[in-house]
Coordinates of N, CA and C and ligand atoms in Angstrom, one line a residue:
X1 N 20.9 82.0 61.7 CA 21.2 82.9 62.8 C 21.4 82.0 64.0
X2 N 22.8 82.0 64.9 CA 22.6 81.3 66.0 C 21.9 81.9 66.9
X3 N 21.2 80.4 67.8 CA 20.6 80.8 68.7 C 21.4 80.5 70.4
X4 N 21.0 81.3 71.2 CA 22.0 81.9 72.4 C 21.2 81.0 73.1
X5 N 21.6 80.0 74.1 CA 21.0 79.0 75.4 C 21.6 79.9 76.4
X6 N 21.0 79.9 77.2 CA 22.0 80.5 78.7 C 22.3 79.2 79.0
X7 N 24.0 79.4 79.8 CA 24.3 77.9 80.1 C 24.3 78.3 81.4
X8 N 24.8 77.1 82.1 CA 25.4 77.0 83.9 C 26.1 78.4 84.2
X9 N 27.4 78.1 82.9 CA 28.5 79.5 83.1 C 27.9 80.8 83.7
X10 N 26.6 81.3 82.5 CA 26.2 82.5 82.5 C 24.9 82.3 84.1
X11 N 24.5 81.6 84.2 CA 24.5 81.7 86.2 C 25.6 82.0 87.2
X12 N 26.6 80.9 86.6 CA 27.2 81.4 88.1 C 28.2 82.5 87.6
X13 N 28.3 82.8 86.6 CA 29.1 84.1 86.2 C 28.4 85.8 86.2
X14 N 27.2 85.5 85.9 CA 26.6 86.7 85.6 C 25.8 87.0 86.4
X15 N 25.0 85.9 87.0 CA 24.3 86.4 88.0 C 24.4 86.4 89.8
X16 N 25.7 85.6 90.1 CA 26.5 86.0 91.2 C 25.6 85.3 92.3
X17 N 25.0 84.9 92.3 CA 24.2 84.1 93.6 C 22.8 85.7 93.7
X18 N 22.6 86.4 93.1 CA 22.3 86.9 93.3 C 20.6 86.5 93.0
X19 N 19.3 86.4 93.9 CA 18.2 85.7 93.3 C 18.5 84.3 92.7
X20 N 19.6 83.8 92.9 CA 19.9 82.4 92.6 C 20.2 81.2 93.0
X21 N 19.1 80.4 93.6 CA 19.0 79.7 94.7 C 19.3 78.0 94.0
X22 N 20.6 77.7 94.5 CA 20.9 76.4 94.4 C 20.4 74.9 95.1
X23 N 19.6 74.2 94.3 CA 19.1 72.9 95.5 C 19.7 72.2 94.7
X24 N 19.8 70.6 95.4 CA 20.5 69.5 95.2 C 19.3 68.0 95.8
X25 N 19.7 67.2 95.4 CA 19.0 66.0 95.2 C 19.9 64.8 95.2
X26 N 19.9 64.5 96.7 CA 20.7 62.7 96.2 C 19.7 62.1 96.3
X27 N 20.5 60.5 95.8 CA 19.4 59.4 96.0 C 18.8 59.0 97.2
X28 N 19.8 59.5 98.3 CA 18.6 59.0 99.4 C 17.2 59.8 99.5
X29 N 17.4 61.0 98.7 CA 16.1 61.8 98.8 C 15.4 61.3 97.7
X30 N 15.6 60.6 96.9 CA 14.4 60.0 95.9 C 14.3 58.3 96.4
X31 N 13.7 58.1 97.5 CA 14.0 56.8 98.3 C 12.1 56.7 97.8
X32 N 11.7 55.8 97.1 CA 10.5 54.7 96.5 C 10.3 55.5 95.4
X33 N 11.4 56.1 94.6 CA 10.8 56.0 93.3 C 11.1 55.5 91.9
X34 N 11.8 54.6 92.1 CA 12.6 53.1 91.4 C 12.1 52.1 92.1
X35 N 11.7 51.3 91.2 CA 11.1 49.8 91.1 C 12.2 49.1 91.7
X36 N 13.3 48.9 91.8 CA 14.0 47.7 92.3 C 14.5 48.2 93.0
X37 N 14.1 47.7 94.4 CA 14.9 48.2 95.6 C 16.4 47.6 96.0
X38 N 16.3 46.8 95.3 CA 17.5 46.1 96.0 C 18.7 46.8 95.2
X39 N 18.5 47.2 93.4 CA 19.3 47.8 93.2 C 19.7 49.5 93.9
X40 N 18.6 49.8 94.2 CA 18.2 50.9 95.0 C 19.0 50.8 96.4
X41 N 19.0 49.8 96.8 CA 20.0 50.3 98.5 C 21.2 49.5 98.3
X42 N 21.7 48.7 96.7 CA 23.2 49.1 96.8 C 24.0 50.3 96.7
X43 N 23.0 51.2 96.0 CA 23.7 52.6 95.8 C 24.2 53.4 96.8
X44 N 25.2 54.4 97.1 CA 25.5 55.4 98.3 C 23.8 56.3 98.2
X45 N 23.4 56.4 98.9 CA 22.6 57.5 99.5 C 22.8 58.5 99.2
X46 N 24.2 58.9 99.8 CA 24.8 60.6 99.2 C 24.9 60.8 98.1
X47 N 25.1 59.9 97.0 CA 25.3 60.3 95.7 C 24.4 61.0 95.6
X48 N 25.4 62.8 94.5 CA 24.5 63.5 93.6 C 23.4 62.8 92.4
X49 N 22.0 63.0 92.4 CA 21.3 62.4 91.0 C 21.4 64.2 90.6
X50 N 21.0 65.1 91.0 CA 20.3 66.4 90.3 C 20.8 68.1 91.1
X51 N 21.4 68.6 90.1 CA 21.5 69.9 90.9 C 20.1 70.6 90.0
X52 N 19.8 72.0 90.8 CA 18.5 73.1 90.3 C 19.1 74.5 90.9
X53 N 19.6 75.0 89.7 CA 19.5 76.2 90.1 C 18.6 77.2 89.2
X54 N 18.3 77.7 90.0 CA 16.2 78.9 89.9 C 16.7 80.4 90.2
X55 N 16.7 80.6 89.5 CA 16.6 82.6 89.2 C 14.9 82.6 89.7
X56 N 14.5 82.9 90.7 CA 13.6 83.3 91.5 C 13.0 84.8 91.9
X57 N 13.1 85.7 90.7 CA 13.0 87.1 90.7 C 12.2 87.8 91.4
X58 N 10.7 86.9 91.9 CA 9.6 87.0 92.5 C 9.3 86.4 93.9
X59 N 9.1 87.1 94.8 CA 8.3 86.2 96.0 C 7.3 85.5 95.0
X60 N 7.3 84.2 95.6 CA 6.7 82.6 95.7 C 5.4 82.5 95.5
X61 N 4.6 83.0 94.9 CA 3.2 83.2 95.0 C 2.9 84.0 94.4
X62 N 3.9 84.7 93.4 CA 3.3 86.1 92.9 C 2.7 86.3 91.5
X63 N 1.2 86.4 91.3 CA 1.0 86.7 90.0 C 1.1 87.6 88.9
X64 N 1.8 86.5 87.9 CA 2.1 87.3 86.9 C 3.4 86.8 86.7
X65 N 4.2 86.6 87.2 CA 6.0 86.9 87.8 C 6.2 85.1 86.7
X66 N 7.1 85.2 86.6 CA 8.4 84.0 85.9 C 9.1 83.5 86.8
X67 N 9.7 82.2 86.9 CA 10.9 81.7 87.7 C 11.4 81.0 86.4
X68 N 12.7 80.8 86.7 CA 13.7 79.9 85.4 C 14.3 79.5 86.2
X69 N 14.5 78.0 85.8 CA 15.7 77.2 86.4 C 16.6 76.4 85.5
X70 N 17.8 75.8 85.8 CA 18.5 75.2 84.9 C 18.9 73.8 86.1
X71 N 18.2 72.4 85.4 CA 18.5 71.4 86.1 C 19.5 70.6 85.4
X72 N 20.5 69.8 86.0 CA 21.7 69.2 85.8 C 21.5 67.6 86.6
X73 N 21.1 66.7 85.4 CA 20.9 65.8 85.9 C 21.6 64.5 86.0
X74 N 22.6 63.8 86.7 CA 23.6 63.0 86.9 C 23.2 61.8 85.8
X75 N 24.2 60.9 85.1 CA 23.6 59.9 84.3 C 23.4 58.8 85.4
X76 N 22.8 57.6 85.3 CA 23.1 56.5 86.4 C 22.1 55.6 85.9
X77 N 22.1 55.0 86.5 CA 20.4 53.9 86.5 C 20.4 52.9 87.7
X78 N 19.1 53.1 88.1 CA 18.9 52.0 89.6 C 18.3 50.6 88.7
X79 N 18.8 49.3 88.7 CA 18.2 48.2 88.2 C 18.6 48.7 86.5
X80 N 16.8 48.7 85.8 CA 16.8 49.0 84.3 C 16.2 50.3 84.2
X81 N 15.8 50.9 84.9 CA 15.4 52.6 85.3 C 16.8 53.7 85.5
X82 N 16.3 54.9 84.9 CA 17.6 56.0 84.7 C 17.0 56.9 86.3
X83 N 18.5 57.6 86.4 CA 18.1 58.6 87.4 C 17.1 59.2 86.9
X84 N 16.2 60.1 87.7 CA 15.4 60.8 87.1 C 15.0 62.1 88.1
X85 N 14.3 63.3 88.2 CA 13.9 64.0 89.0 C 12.2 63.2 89.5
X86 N 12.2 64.0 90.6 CA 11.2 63.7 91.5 C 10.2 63.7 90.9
X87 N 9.4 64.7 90.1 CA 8.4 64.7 89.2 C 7.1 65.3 90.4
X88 N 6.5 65.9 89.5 CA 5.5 66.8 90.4 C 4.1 67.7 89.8
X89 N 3.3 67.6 89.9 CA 2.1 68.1 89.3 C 2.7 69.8 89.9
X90 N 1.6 70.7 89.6 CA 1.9 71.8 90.0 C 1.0 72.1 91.4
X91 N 1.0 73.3 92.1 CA 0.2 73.3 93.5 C -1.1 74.0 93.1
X92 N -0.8 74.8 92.1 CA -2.2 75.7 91.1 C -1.9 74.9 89.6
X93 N -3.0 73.2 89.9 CA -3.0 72.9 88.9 C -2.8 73.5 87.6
X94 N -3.8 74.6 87.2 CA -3.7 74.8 85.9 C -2.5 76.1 85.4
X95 N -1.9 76.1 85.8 CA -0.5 76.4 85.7 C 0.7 75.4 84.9
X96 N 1.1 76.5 84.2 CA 1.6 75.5 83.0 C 3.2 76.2 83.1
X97 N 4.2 75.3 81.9 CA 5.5 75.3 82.0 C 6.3 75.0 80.5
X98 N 7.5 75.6 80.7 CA 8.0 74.9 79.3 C 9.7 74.6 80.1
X99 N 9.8 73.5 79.2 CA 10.9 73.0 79.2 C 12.1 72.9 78.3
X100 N 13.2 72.6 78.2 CA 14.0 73.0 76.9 C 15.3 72.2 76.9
X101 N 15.6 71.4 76.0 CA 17.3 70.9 76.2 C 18.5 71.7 76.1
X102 N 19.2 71.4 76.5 CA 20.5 72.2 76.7 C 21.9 71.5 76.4
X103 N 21.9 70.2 77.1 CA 22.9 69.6 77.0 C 22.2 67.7 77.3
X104 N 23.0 66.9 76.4 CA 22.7 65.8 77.0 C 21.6 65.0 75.9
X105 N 21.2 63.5 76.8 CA 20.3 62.8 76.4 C 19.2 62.9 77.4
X106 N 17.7 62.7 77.4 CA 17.0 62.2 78.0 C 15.4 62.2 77.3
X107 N 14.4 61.9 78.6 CA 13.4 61.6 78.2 C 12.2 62.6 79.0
X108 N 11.3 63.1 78.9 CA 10.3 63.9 79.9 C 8.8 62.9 79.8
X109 N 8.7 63.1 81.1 CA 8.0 61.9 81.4 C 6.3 62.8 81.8
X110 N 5.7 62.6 81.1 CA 4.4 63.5 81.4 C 3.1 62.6 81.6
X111 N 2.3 63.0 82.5 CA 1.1 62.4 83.2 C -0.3 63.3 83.4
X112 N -1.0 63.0 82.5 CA -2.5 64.2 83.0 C -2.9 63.3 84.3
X113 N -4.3 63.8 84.1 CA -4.8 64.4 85.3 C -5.7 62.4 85.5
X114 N -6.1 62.3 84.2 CA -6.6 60.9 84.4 C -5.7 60.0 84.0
X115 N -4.7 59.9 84.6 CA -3.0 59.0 84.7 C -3.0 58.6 83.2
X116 N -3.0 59.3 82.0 CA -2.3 58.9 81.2 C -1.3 59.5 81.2
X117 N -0.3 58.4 80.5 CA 1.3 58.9 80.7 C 1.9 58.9 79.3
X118 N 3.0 59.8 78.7 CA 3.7 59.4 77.4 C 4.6 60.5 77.5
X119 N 5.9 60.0 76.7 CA 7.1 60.4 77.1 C 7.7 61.2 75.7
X120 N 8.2 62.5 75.7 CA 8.6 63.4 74.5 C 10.4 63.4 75.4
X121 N 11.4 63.1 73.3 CA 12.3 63.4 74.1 C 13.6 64.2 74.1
X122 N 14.4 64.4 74.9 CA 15.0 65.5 75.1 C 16.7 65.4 75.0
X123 N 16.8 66.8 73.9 CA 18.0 66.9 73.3 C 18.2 68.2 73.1
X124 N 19.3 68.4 73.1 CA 20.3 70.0 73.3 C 19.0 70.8 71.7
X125 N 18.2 71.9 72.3 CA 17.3 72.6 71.3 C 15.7 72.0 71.8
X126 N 15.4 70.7 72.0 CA 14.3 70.3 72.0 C 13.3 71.1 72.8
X127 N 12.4 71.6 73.0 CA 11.4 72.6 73.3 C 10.3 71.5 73.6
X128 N 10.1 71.8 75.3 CA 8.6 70.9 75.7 C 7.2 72.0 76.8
X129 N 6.4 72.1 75.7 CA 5.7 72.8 76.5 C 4.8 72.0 77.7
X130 N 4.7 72.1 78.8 CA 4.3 71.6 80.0 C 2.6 71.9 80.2
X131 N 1.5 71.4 79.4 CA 0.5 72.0 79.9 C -0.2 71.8 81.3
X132 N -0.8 72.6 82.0 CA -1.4 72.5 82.8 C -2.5 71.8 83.5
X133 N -2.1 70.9 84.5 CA -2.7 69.6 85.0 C -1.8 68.6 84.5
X134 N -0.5 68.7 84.0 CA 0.7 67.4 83.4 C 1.7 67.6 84.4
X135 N 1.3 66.1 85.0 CA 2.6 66.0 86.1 C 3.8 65.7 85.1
X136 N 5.1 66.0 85.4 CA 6.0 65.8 84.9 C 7.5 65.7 85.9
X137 N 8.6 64.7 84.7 CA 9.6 64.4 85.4 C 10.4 63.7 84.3
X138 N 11.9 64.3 84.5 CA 13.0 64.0 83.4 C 13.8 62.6 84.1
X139 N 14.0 61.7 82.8 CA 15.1 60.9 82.9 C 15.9 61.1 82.4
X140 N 17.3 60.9 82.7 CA 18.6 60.9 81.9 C 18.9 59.9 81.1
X141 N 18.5 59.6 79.9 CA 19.3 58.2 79.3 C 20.3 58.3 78.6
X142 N 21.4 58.9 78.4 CA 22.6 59.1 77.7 C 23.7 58.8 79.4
X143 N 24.7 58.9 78.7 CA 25.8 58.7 79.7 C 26.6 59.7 79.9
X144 N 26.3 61.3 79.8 CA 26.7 61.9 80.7 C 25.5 63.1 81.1
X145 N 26.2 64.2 81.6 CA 25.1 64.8 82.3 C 23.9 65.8 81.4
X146 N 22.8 65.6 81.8 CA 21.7 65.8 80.9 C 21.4 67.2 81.8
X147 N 21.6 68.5 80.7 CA 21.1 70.0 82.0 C 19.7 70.2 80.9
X148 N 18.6 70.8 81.6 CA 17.9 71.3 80.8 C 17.5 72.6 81.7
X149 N 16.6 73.6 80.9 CA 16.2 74.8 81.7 C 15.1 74.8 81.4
X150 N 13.6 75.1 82.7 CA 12.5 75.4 82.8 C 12.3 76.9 82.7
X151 N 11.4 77.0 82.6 CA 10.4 78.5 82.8 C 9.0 78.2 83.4
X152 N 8.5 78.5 84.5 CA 7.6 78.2 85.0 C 6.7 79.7 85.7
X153 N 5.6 80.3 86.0 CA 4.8 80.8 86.6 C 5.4 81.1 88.3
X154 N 5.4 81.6 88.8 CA 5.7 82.0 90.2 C 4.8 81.8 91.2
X155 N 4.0 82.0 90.8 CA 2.6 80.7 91.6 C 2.1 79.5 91.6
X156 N 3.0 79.1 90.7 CA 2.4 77.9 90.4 C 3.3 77.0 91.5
X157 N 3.8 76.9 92.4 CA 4.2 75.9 93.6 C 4.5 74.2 92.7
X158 N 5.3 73.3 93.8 CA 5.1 72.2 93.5 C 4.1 71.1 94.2
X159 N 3.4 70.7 94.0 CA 2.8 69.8 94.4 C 3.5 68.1 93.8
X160 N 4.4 67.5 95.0 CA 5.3 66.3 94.6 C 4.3 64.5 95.5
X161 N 3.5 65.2 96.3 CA 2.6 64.2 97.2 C 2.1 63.4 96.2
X162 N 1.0 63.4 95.5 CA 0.4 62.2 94.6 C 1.9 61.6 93.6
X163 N 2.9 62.0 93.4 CA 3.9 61.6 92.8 C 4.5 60.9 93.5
X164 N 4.6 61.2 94.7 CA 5.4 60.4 95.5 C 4.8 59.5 96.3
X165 N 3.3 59.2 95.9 CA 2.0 58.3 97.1 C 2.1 57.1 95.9
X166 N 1.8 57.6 94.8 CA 1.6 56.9 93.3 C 2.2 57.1 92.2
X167 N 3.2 57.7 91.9 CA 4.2 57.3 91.1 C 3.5 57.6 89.6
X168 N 3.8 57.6 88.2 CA 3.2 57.8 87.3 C 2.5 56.4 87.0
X169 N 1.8 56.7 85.7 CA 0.9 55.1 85.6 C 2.1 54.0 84.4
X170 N 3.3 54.5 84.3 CA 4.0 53.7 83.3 C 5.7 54.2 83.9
X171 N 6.5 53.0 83.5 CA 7.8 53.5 84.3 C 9.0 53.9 82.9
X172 N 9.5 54.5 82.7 CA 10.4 54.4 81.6 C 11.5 53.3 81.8
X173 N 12.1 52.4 81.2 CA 13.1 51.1 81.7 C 13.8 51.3 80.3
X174 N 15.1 50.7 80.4 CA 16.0 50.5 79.6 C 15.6 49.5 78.8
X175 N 15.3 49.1 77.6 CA 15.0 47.3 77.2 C 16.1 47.4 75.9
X176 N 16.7 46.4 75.8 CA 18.0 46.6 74.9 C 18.3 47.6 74.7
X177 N 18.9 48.3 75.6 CA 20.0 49.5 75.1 C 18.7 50.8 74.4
X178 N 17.8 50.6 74.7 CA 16.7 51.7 74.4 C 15.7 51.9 75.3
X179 N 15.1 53.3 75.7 CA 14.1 53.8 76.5 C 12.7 53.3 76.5
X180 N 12.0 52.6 76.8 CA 10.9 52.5 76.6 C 9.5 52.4 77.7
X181 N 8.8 53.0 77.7 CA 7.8 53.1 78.7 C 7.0 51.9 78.8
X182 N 6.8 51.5 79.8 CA 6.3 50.3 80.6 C 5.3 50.3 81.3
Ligands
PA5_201 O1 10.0 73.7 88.0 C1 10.3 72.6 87.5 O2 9.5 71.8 87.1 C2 11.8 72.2 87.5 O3 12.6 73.3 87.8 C3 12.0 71.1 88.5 O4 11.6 71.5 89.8 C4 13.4 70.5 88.5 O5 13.7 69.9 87.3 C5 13.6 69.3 89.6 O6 12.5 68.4 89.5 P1 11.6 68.1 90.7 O7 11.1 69.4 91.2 O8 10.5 67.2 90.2 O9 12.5 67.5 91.8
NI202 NI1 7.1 72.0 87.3

């Protein structure tokens, strides 16, 4: 039996901007979270890393409620590190998530609560469930654009501050032509 992905199409076709709130992410807005700065500020700033677009059905706080998003993430690499999303615990810790491939290569980069880190990875079908208190954050390691789509809780907020104060405890880097956590 085939199975049906919603893609980009069926966003911007079916659901008309309706409840469908588009964000964007360049690299100047993920400024200290790549190890090599220097390859880090030869890049444009403006460059797109990440589009998110979130079917938001629910005011922002509401229990019980779903949000889905479908993220589109640019291929690149700063130094030996891939683009990646900002990564973020949740704001109601124990609020959990699932994640899913769609298109593309990449890697999901997951962190509990006492900074262990380990990386499950991601391909068009792959299914990652997100448990609660796992900070998490996607790299792209293929060479072109890596989309995946979440499902998340509607209260569950982002909490991105300890991600962005301290970073995960391991970095993912390219080492010959392969992903590996560091
Ligand atoms: O809710 C999620 O976890 C995702 O929709 C992310 O917000 C999305 O992938 C972008 O990542 P981040 O929020 O870490 O910038
Ligand atoms: Ni999340």
């Amino acid at each position: 039996k085939k199975i049906v992905i919603p893609s980009l199409s069926f966003f911007q076709n079916e659901l008309k901007g309706e409840g469908v709130v588009k964000s964007r992410r360049t690299l100047g807005e993920l400024a200290g979270i790549f190890e090599n700065q220097d390859a880090y500020s030869q890049l444009p700033l403006d460059q797109l890393a990440y589009e998110v677009y979130s079917y938001l059905p629910e005011r922002e706080g509401t229990p019980g409620g779903l949000y889905f998003g479908i993220t589109q993430l640019y291929p690149g690499k700063v130094g030996d590190e891939y683009f990646m999303t900002k990564g973020h615990f949740h704001q109601q810790e124990d609020r959990s998530e699932y994640y899913w491939g769609l298109e593309g290569e990449g890697m999901l980069i997951l962190m509990d609560r006492e900074r262990n880190t380990w990386a499950e990875r991601m391909m068009p079908g792959s299914l990652h469930y997100i448990p609660g208190g796992v900070a998490h954050r996607v790299a792209n390691t293929g060479n072109s654009v890596l989309s995946f789509a979440a499902c998340w809780p509607s209260d569950a907020g982002h909490n991105y501050e300890e991600i962005a104060n301290k970073g995960f405890s391991a970095r993912l880097v390219e080492v010959n032509g392969t992903p590996k956590l560091r």
